[in-house]
Amino acid sequence: MTIRLKRPRVYYAFILLVISTSLFIYFVNNLLHIEEPETILSDKDFLNLVISKYGQERILAEQCVDGSCFVVKDVLYRGLLFLPLERVLIDKETKQVKASAMLRLPSTRVRSKTDTKRWPLNRSQFAKNTLEYAIVEAALLSRALSLLTSTPADVLIIGIGSATIANFIQYHYHQSNITILEEREVMAHFLIDWFQIILGPRLGIIVPNKQEQLGTIMENQGAFMYPKSP
């Protein structure tokens, strides 16, 4: 004769409660799209992850105008300190660097932040081996720019390498009035998109008619394609 021991009802109630709770949590998580928090990585591990995903050089965009082609690259140099991290504008034919800006790491180093397209630029400084660094250093030594950043400064910058210099002056000189002269409209858009130019009361871009003289352009505020605030 076989004797079967009956389990208490509380046992089945407990099992039912566990299953119900699990199903409830599953459906709530899916309904609200709740995700587990990402693991915070060290700078070194984060940059190694970026390089393993995109390589040390990553082409972001290409623009051809007037028979010349330019590419924007994000460059991550693998070294002891992984510096500098740069966004560069390069002439595709001559390989000359036309503009260079340092990249800043995202504030949170997690796997979902590895897309360098979304990283902010460092507007406060340049890498020391760049043309922009040399130009600003020369401007400071010659007193074209005052060492006192509270000093008003009226600045005209010409050419496609102007974006990062404009960003630097706008960042440090709060009473500056900056004008970028770029004769090709498509390149003006390109600079704004990829070098994070912040247009506003103190910074505007002129795209002039090539037949006009510079003096006439500067007097005619209507020549601004991206006007400063009135």
CSV table of C-alpha atoms in Angstrom, one decimal:
chain,number,residue,atom,x,y,z
A,1,MET,CA,0.0,0.0,0.0
A,2,THR,CA,1.4,3.4,-1.0
A,3,ILE,CA,0.9,6.4,1.3
A,4,ARG,CA,0.9,9.8,-0.4
A,5,LEU,CA,1.6,12.8,1.7
A,6,LYS,CA,-0.5,15.8,0.8
A,7,ARG,CA,1.4,19.1,0.6
A,8,PRO,CA,-0.2,21.9,2.5
A,9,ARG,CA,-2.2,24.4,0.5
A,10,VAL,CA,0.2,27.2,1.6
A,11,TYR,CA,2.9,25.5,-0.6
A,12,TYR,CA,0.8,25.8,-3.7
A,13,ALA,CA,-0.2,29.3,-2.8
A,14,PHE,CA,3.5,30.3,-2.5
A,15,ILE,CA,4.4,28.7,-5.9
A,16,LEU,CA,1.5,30.5,-7.5
A,17,LEU,CA,2.6,33.8,-5.9
A,18,VAL,CA,6.2,33.4,-7.2
A,19,ILE,CA,4.9,32.7,-10.7
A,20,SER,CA,2.5,35.6,-10.7
A,21,THR,CA,5.1,38.0,-9.4
A,22,SER,CA,7.6,36.9,-12.1
A,23,LEU,CA,5.0,37.4,-14.8
A,24,PHE,CA,4.0,40.8,-13.5
A,25,ILE,CA,7.6,42.0,-13.4
A,26,TYR,CA,8.3,40.7,-16.9
A,27,PHE,CA,5.2,42.4,-18.4
A,28,VAL,CA,5.9,45.7,-16.5
A,29,ASN,CA,9.5,45.8,-17.7
A,30,ASN,CA,8.5,45.2,-21.3
A,31,LEU,CA,5.7,47.7,-21.1
A,32,LEU,CA,7.8,50.4,-19.6
A,33,HIS,CA,11.0,49.4,-21.5
A,34,ILE,CA,12.9,49.2,-18.2
A,35,GLU,CA,16.5,48.2,-18.8
A,36,GLU,CA,19.3,47.2,-16.4
A,37,PRO,CA,21.7,50.1,-15.8
A,38,GLU,CA,24.8,49.9,-18.0
A,39,THR,CA,28.2,49.1,-16.5
A,40,ILE,CA,30.4,52.2,-16.1
A,41,LEU,CA,33.7,51.6,-17.8
A,42,SER,CA,37.1,53.1,-17.1
A,43,ASP,CA,38.5,55.6,-19.7
A,44,LYS,CA,40.9,52.9,-21.0
A,45,ASP,CA,38.3,50.2,-21.3
A,46,PHE,CA,35.9,52.6,-22.9
A,47,LEU,CA,38.3,53.8,-25.5
A,48,ASN,CA,39.4,50.2,-26.2
A,49,LEU,CA,35.8,49.4,-26.8
A,50,VAL,CA,35.4,52.4,-29.2
A,51,ILE,CA,38.6,51.4,-31.2
A,52,SER,CA,37.4,47.7,-31.4
A,53,LYS,CA,34.1,48.9,-32.8
A,54,TYR,CA,35.2,51.7,-35.2
A,55,GLY,CA,39.0,51.5,-35.5
A,56,GLN,CA,41.5,54.3,-34.8
A,57,GLU,CA,40.2,56.4,-37.7
A,58,ARG,CA,36.6,56.7,-38.7
A,59,ILE,CA,35.3,58.6,-41.7
A,60,LEU,CA,32.1,60.4,-40.7
A,61,ALA,CA,31.2,62.4,-43.9
A,62,GLU,CA,32.5,63.6,-47.2
A,63,GLN,CA,31.7,66.8,-49.1
A,64,CYS,CA,32.8,67.7,-52.6
A,65,VAL,CA,32.6,71.3,-53.9
A,66,ASP,CA,34.3,73.3,-56.7
A,67,GLY,CA,36.3,70.3,-57.7
A,68,SER,CA,37.7,69.6,-54.2
A,69,CYS,CA,36.6,66.9,-51.8
A,70,PHE,CA,36.9,67.0,-48.1
A,71,VAL,CA,36.3,64.3,-45.5
A,72,VAL,CA,35.6,64.5,-41.7
A,73,LYS,CA,37.3,61.9,-39.6
A,74,ASP,CA,37.4,61.1,-35.9
A,75,VAL,CA,40.9,60.0,-34.9
A,76,LEU,CA,41.7,58.1,-31.7
A,77,TYR,CA,45.4,57.7,-31.1
A,78,ARG,CA,46.3,54.6,-29.1
A,79,GLY,CA,49.0,55.6,-26.7
A,80,LEU,CA,49.7,55.7,-23.1
A,81,LEU,CA,47.0,58.4,-22.5
A,82,PHE,CA,44.9,57.9,-25.7
A,83,LEU,CA,45.5,61.6,-26.5
A,84,PRO,CA,44.6,63.6,-28.5
A,85,LEU,CA,41.2,62.5,-29.6
A,86,GLU,CA,40.5,64.6,-32.6
A,87,ARG,CA,37.9,65.5,-35.3
A,88,VAL,CA,39.7,66.6,-38.4
A,89,LEU,CA,38.7,68.0,-41.8
A,90,ILE,CA,41.0,66.7,-44.5
A,91,ASP,CA,41.5,67.6,-48.2
A,92,LYS,CA,41.0,64.2,-49.8
A,93,GLU,CA,43.5,64.8,-52.6
A,94,THR,CA,46.4,66.5,-50.8
A,95,LYS,CA,45.7,64.9,-47.4
A,96,GLN,CA,46.2,68.3,-45.8
A,97,VAL,CA,44.4,68.9,-42.5
A,98,LYS,CA,42.2,71.9,-42.9
A,99,ALA,CA,40.6,72.0,-39.5
A,100,SER,CA,41.2,70.1,-36.3
A,101,ALA,CA,39.3,70.0,-33.0
A,102,MET,CA,39.8,68.0,-29.8
A,103,LEU,CA,37.0,65.6,-28.8
A,104,ARG,CA,35.7,65.2,-25.3
A,105,LEU,CA,34.7,61.9,-23.9
A,106,PRO,CA,31.0,61.6,-23.0
A,107,SER,CA,30.3,62.2,-19.3
A,108,THR,CA,29.2,58.6,-18.8
A,109,ARG,CA,31.5,56.0,-20.2
A,110,VAL,CA,29.1,53.2,-21.1
A,111,ARG,CA,28.7,50.9,-24.1
A,112,SER,CA,25.8,52.9,-25.6
A,113,LYS,CA,27.9,56.1,-25.7
A,114,THR,CA,30.6,54.8,-28.1
A,115,ASP,CA,29.3,56.6,-31.2
A,116,THR,CA,31.9,59.4,-31.6
A,117,LYS,CA,29.5,61.3,-33.8
A,118,ARG,CA,27.6,62.3,-30.7
A,119,TRP,CA,30.7,63.3,-28.6
A,120,PRO,CA,31.0,67.0,-27.8
A,121,LEU,CA,34.0,69.0,-29.1
A,122,ASN,CA,36.4,70.6,-26.7
A,123,ARG,CA,35.9,74.3,-27.4
A,124,SER,CA,38.4,75.5,-24.8
A,125,GLN,CA,41.7,74.3,-26.2
A,126,PHE,CA,43.5,72.8,-29.2
A,127,ALA,CA,46.0,70.0,-29.6
A,128,LYS,CA,49.5,71.5,-29.6
A,129,ASN,CA,50.5,70.1,-33.0
A,130,THR,CA,47.7,71.8,-34.9
A,131,LEU,CA,47.6,74.9,-37.1
A,132,GLU,CA,44.8,76.4,-35.0
A,133,TYR,CA,47.1,76.3,-31.9
A,134,ALA,CA,49.8,78.1,-33.8
A,135,ILE,CA,47.5,80.7,-35.1
A,136,VAL,CA,45.9,81.5,-31.7
A,137,GLU,CA,49.3,81.5,-30.1
A,138,ALA,CA,50.6,84.0,-32.7
A,139,ALA,CA,47.5,86.2,-32.2
A,140,LEU,CA,48.1,86.3,-28.4
A,141,LEU,CA,51.8,87.0,-28.7
A,142,SER,CA,51.2,89.8,-31.2
A,143,ARG,CA,48.4,91.2,-29.0
A,144,ALA,CA,45.9,90.8,-31.8
A,145,LEU,CA,44.0,88.9,-29.1
A,146,SER,CA,44.3,90.2,-25.5
A,147,LEU,CA,45.4,87.9,-22.7
A,148,LEU,CA,42.5,89.4,-20.8
A,149,THR,CA,39.5,87.4,-22.0
A,150,SER,CA,37.1,90.1,-20.7
A,151,THR,CA,38.4,92.4,-23.4
A,152,PRO,CA,36.0,93.1,-26.3
A,153,ALA,CA,37.3,91.5,-29.5
A,154,ASP,CA,36.1,92.0,-33.1
A,155,VAL,CA,37.3,89.0,-35.1
A,156,LEU,CA,37.1,88.1,-38.8
A,157,ILE,CA,38.1,84.6,-39.8
A,158,ILE,CA,38.3,83.4,-43.4
A,159,GLY,CA,38.3,79.9,-44.8
A,160,ILE,CA,37.2,76.4,-43.9
A,161,GLY,CA,39.7,76.1,-41.1
A,162,SER,CA,37.9,78.8,-39.2
A,163,ALA,CA,35.4,76.7,-37.3
A,164,THR,CA,37.5,75.6,-34.4
A,165,ILE,CA,39.1,79.0,-34.0
A,166,ALA,CA,35.7,80.6,-33.9
A,167,ASN,CA,34.6,78.1,-31.2
A,168,PHE,CA,37.7,78.8,-29.1
A,169,ILE,CA,37.3,82.6,-29.2
A,170,GLN,CA,33.5,82.4,-28.6
A,171,TYR,CA,34.2,80.1,-25.6
A,172,HIS,CA,36.9,82.3,-23.9
A,173,TYR,CA,36.0,85.9,-25.0
A,174,HIS,CA,32.5,86.6,-23.8
A,175,GLN,CA,32.5,90.1,-25.4
A,176,SER,CA,33.8,88.9,-28.8
A,177,ASN,CA,32.1,89.7,-32.1
A,178,ILE,CA,33.0,87.0,-34.6
A,179,THR,CA,32.4,86.8,-38.3
A,180,ILE,CA,33.3,83.8,-40.4
A,181,LEU,CA,33.7,84.4,-44.1
A,182,GLU,CA,33.0,81.2,-46.2
A,183,GLU,CA,32.3,81.8,-49.8
A,184,ARG,CA,30.7,78.3,-50.4
A,185,GLU,CA,27.3,77.8,-48.8
A,186,VAL,CA,27.6,74.0,-48.8
A,187,MET,CA,30.8,74.2,-46.8
A,188,ALA,CA,29.2,76.6,-44.3
A,189,HIS,CA,26.5,74.0,-43.6
A,190,PHE,CA,29.3,71.4,-43.4
A,191,LEU,CA,31.2,73.3,-40.7
A,192,ILE,CA,28.1,74.0,-38.7
A,193,ASP,CA,27.1,70.3,-38.7
A,194,TRP,CA,30.4,68.7,-38.0
A,195,PHE,CA,32.3,71.3,-35.9
A,196,GLN,CA,29.4,72.3,-33.7
A,197,ILE,CA,29.5,76.0,-34.5
A,198,ILE,CA,27.0,77.8,-32.2
A,199,LEU,CA,25.5,80.7,-34.1
A,200,GLY,CA,24.1,83.6,-32.2
A,201,PRO,CA,24.5,87.2,-31.1
A,202,ARG,CA,28.3,87.0,-31.2
A,203,LEU,CA,29.0,84.7,-34.1
A,204,GLY,CA,27.7,84.7,-37.7
A,205,ILE,CA,28.7,83.3,-41.0
A,206,ILE,CA,28.9,85.3,-44.2
A,207,VAL,CA,28.4,83.6,-47.6
A,208,PRO,CA,29.0,86.5,-50.0
A,209,ASN,CA,28.5,87.0,-53.7
A,210,LYS,CA,32.0,86.3,-55.1
A,211,GLN,CA,31.8,89.5,-57.1
A,212,GLU,CA,31.4,91.7,-54.1
A,213,GLN,CA,34.3,93.3,-52.3
A,214,LEU,CA,35.0,92.4,-48.7
A,215,GLY,CA,34.4,96.0,-47.4
A,216,THR,CA,31.0,96.1,-49.1
A,217,ILE,CA,30.1,92.7,-47.6
A,218,MET,CA,31.0,93.7,-44.1
A,219,GLU,CA,28.9,96.9,-44.4
A,220,ASN,CA,25.9,95.0,-45.7
A,221,GLN,CA,24.5,93.0,-42.8
A,222,GLY,CA,22.0,91.4,-45.2
A,223,ALA,CA,24.9,89.4,-46.6
A,224,PHE,CA,24.8,87.1,-43.6
A,225,MET,CA,23.3,83.7,-44.5
A,226,TYR,CA,23.2,82.8,-40.8
A,227,PRO,CA,22.7,86.2,-39.2
A,228,LYS,CA,23.6,87.1,-35.7
A,229,SER,CA,20.7,88.0,-33.6
A,230,PRO,CA,19.5,91.6,-34.3
